[in-house]
Tab-separated table of N, CA and C in Angstrom:
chain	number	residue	atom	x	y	z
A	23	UNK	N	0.805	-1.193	0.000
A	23	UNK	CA	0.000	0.000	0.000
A	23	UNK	C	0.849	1.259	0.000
A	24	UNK	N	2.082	1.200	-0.141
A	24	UNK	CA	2.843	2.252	0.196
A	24	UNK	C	2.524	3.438	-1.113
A	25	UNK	N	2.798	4.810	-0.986
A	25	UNK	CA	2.374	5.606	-2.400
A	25	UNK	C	3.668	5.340	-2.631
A	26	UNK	N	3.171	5.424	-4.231
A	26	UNK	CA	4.319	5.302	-5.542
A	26	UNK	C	4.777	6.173	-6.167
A	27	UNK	N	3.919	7.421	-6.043
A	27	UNK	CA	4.043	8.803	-6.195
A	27	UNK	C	5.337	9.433	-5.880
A	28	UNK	N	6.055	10.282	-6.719
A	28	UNK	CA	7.172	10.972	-6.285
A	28	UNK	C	6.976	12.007	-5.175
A	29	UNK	N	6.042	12.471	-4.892
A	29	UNK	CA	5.601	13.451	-4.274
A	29	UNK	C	5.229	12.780	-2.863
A	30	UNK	N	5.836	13.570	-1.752
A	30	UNK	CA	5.785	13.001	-0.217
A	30	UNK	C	4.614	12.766	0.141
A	31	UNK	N	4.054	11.791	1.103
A	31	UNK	CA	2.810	11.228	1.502
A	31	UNK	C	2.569	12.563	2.532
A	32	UNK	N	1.427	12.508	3.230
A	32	UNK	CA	1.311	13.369	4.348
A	32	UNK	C	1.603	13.605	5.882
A	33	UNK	N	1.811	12.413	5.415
A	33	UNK	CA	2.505	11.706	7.142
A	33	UNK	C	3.957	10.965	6.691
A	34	UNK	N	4.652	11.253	7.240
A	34	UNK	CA	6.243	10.710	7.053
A	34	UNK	C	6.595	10.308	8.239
A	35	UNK	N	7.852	9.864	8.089
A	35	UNK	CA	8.913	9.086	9.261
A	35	UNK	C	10.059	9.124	9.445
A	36	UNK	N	11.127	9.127	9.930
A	36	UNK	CA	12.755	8.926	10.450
A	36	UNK	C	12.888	8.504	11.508
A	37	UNK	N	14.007	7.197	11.359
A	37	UNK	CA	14.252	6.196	12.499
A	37	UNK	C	15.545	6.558	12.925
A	38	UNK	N	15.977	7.111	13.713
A	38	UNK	CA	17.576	6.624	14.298
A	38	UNK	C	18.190	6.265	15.133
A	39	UNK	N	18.984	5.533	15.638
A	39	UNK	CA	19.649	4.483	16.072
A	39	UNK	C	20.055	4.976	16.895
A	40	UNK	N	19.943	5.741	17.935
A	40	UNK	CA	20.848	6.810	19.115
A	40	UNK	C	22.092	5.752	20.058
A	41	UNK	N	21.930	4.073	19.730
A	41	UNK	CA	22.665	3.496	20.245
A	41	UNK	C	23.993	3.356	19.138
A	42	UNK	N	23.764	3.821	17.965
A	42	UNK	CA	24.943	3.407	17.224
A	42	UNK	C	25.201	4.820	16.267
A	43	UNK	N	23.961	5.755	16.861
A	43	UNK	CA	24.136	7.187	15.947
A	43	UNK	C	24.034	7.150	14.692
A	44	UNK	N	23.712	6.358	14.215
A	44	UNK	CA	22.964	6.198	12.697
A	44	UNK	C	21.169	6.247	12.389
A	45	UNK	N	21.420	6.258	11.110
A	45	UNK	CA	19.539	6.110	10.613
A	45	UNK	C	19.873	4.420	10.944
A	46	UNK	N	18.412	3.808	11.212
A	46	UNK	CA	18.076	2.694	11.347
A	46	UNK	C	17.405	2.670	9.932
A	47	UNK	N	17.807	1.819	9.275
A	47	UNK	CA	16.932	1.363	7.911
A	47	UNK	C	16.731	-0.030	7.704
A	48	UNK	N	15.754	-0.060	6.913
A	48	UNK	CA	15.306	-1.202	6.846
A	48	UNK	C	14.241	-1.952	7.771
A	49	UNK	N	13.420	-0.662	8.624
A	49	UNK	CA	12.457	-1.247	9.558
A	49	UNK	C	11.008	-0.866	9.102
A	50	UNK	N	10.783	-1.589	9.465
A	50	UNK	CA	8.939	-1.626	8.774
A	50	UNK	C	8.207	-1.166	9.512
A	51	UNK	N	7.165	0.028	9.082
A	51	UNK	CA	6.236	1.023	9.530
A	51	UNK	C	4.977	1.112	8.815
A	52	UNK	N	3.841	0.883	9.907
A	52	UNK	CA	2.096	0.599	9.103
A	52	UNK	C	1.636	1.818	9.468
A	53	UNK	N	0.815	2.383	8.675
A	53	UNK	CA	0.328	3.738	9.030
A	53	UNK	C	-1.025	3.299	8.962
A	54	UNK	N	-1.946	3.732	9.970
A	54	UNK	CA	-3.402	3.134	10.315
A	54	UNK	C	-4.223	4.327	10.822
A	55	UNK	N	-5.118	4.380	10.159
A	55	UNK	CA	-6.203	5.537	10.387
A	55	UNK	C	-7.295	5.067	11.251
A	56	UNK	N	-7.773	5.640	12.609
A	56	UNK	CA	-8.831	5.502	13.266
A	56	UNK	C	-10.384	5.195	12.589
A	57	UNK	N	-11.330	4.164	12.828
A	57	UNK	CA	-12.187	4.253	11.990
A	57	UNK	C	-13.544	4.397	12.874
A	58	UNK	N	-14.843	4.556	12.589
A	58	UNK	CA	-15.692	3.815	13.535
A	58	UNK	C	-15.734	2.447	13.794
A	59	UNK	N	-15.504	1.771	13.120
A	59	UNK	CA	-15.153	0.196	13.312
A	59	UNK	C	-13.832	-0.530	13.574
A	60	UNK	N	-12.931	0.505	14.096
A	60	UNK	CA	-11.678	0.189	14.391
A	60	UNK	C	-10.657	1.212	13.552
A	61	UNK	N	-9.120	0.095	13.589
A	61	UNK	CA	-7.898	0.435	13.174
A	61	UNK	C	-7.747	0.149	11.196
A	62	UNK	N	-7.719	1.206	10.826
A	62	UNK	CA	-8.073	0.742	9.296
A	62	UNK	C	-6.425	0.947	8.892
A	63	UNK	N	-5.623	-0.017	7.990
A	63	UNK	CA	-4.405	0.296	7.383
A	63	UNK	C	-4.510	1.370	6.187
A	64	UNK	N	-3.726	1.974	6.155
A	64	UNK	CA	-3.508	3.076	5.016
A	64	UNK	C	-2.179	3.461	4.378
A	65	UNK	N	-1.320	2.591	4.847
A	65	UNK	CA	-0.004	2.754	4.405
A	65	UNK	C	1.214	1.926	5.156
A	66	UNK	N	1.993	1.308	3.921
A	66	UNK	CA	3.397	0.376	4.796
A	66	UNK	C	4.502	0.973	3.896
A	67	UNK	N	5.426	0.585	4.954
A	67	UNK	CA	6.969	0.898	3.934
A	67	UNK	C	7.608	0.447	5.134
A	68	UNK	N	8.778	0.737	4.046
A	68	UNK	CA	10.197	0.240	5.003
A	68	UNK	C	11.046	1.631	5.246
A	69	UNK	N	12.215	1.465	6.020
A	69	UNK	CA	12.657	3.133	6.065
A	69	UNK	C	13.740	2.693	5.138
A	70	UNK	N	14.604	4.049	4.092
A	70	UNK	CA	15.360	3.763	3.435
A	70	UNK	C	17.558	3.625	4.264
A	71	UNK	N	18.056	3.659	3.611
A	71	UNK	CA	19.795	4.290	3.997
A	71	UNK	C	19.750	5.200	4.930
A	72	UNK	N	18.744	6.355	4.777
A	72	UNK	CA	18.608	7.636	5.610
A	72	UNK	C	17.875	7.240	6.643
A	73	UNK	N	16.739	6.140	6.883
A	73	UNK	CA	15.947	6.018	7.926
A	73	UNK	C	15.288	6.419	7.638
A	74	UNK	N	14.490	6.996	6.589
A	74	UNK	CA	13.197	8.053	6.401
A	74	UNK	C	12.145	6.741	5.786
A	75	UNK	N	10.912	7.077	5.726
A	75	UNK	CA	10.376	7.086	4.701
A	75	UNK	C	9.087	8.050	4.583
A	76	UNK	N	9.424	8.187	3.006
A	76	UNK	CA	8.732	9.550	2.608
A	76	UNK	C	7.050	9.386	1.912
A	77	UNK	N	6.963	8.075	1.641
A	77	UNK	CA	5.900	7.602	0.809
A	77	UNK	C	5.145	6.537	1.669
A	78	UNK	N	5.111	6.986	2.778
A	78	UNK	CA	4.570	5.995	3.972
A	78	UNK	C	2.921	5.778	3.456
A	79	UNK	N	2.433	6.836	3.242
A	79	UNK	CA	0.836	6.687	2.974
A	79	UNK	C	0.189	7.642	1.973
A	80	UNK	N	-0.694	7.902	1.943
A	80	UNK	CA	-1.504	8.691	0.794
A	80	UNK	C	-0.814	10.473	0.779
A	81	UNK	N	-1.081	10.973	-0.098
A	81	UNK	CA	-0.475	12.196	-0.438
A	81	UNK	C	-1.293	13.631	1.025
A	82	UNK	N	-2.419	12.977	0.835
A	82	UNK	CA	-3.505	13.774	1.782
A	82	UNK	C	-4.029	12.896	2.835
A	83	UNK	N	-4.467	12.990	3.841
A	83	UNK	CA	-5.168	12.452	4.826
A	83	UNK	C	-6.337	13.683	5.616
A	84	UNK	N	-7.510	13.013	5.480
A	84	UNK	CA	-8.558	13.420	6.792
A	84	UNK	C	-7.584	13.717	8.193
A	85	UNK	N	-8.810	15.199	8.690
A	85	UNK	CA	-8.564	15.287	10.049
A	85	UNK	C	-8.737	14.038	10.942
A	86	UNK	N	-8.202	13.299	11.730
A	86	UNK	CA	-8.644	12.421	12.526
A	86	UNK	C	-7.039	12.042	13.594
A	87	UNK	N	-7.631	10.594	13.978
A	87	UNK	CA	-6.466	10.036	14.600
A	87	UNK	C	-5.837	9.132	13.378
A	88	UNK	N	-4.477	8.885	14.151
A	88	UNK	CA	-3.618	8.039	13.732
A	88	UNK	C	-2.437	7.543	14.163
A	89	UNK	N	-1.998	6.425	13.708
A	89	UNK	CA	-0.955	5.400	14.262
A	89	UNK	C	-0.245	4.976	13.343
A	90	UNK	N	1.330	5.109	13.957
A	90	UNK	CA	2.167	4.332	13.222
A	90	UNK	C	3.275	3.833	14.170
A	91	UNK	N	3.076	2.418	13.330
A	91	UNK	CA	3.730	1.195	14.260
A	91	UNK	C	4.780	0.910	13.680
A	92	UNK	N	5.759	0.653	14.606
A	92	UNK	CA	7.429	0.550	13.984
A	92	UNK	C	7.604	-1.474	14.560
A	93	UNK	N	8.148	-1.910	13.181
A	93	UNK	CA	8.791	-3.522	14.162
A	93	UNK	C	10.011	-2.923	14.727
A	94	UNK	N	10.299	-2.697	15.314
A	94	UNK	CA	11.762	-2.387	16.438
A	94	UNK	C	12.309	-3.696	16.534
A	95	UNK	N	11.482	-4.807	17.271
A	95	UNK	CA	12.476	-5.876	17.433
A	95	UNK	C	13.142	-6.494	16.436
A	96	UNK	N	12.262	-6.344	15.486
A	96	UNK	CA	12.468	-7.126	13.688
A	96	UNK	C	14.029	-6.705	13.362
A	97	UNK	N	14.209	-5.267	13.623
A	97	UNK	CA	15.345	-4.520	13.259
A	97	UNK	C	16.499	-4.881	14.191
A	98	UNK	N	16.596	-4.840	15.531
A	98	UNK	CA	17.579	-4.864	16.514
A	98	UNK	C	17.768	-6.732	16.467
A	99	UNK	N	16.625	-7.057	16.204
A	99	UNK	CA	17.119	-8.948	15.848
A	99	UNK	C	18.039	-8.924	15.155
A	100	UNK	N	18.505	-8.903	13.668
A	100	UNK	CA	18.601	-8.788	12.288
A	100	UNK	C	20.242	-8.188	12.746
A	101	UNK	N	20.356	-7.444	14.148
A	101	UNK	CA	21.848	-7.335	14.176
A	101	UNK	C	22.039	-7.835	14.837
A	102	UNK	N	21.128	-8.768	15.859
A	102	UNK	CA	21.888	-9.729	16.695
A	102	UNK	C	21.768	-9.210	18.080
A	103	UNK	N	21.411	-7.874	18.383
A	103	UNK	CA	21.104	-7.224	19.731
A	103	UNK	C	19.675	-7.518	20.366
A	104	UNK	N	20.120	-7.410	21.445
A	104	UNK	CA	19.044	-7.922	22.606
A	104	UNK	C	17.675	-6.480	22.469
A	105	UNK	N	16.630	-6.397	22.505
A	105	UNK	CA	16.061	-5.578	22.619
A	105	UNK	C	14.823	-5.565	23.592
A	106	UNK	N	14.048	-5.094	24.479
A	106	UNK	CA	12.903	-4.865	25.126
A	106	UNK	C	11.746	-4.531	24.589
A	107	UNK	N	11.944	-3.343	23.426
A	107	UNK	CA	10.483	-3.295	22.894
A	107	UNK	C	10.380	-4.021	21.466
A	108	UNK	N	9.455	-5.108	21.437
A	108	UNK	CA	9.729	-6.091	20.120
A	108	UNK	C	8.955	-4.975	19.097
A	109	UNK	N	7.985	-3.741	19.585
A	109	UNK	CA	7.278	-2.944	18.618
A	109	UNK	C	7.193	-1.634	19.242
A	110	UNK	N	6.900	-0.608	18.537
A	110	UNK	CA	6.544	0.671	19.120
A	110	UNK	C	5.634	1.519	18.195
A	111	UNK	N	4.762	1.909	18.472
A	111	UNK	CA	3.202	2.202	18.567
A	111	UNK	C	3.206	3.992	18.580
A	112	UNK	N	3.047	4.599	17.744
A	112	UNK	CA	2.828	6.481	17.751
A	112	UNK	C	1.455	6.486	17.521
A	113	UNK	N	0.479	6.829	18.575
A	113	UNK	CA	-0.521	7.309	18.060
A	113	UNK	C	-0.816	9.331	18.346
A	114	UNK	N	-1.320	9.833	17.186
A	114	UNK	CA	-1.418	11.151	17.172
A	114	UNK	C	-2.522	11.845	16.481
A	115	UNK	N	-3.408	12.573	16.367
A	115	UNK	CA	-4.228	13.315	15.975
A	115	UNK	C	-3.533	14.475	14.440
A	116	UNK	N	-4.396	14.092	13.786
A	116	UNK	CA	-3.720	15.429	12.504
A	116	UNK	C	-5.726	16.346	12.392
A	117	UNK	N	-4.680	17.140	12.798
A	117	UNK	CA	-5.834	18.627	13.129
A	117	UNK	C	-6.028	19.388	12.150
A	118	UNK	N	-4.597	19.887	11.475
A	118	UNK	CA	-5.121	20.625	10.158
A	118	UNK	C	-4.373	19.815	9.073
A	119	UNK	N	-5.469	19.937	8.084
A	119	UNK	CA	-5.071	19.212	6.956
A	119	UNK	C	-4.290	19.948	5.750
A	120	UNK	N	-3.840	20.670	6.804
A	120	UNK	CA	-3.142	21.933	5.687
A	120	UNK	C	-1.550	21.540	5.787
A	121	UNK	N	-1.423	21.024	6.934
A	121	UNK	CA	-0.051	21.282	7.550
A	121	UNK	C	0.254	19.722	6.976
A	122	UNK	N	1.866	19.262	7.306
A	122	UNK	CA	2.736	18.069	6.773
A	122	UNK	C	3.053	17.417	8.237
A	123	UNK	N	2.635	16.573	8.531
A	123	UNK	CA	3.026	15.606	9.354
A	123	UNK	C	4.166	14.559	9.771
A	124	UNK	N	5.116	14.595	9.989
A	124	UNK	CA	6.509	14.449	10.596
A	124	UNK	C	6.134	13.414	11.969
A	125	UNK	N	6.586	12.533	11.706
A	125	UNK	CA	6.334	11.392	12.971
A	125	UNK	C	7.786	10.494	13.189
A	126	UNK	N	8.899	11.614	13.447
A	126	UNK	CA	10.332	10.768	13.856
A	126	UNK	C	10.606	9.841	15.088
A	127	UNK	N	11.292	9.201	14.908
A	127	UNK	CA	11.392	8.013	15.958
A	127	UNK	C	12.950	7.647	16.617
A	128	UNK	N	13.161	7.860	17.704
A	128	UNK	CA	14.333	7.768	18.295
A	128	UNK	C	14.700	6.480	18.927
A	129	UNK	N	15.268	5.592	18.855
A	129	UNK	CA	15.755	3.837	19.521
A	129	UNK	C	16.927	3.625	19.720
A	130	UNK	N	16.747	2.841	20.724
A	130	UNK	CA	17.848	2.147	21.208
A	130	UNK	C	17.235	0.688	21.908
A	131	UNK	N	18.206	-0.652	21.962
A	131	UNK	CA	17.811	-1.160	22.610
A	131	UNK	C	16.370	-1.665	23.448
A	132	UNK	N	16.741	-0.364	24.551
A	132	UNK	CA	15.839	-0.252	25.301
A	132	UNK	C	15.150	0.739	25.801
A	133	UNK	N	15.030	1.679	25.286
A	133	UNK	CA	14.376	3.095	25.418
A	133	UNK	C	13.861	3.620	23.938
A	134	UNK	N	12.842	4.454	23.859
A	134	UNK	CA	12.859	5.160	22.290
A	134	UNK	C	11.865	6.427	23.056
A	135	UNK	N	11.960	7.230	21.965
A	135	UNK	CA	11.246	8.647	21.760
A	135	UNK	C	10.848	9.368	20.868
A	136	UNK	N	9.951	10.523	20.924
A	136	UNK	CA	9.282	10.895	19.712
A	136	UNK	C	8.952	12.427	20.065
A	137	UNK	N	8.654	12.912	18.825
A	137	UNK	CA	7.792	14.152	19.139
A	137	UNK	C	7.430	14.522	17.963
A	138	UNK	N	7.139	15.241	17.940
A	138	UNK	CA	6.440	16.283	16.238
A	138	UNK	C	7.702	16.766	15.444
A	139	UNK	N	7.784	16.082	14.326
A	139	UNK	CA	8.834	16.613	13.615
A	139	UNK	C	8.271	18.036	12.350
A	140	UNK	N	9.047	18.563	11.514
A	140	UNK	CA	8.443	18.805	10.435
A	140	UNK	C	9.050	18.732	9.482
């Protein structure tokens, strides 16, 4: 489901590695829109060399909620390191549909963090 479009989705991502100071690439991120009947998918990718990915989901998105789920453990397996969170979970509200949505992701091991990027 990822867009194919050259042009950035509305919601984006960056992963980095604060235990080794690099982008983390190569980790897989679902972007899921709140529904009345639940968690609806709307977008997957992987992050690239840089850790980004730019084409996570549709070009535009509705005001509403939303979530995007990182495999963390998938990634810290794959080098052989021990990790605590096997997943990590952003859920956030997009209020105006005017603005670009930035959802960066900070990991290690055993700790991670986030906030509003742009």
């Amino acid at each position: 489901m990822a867009n194919d479009s050259a042009e950035r989705s509305h919601i984006t991502t960056h992963i980095l590695d604060t235990g080794t100071g690099r982008p983390a690439s190569g980790v897989k991120a679902t972007l899921e829109a709140k529904t009345a009947s639940g968690w609806q998918e709307i977008g997957t990718g992987s992050t690239d060399a840089d850790g980004r990915i730019k084409n996570l989901g549709p070009i535009q998105v509705e005001a509403g909620r939303y979530r995007v789920s990182f495999e963390t453990g998938d990634y810290f397996g794959k080098q052989g390191t021990e990790s605590f969170f096997p997943a990590v979970s952003i859920d956030f509200f997009v209020n105006n549909v005017d603005e670009h949505y930035h959802v960066p992701l900070l990991i290690s091991p055993f700790a991670y963090s986030t906030y509003r990027g742009s």
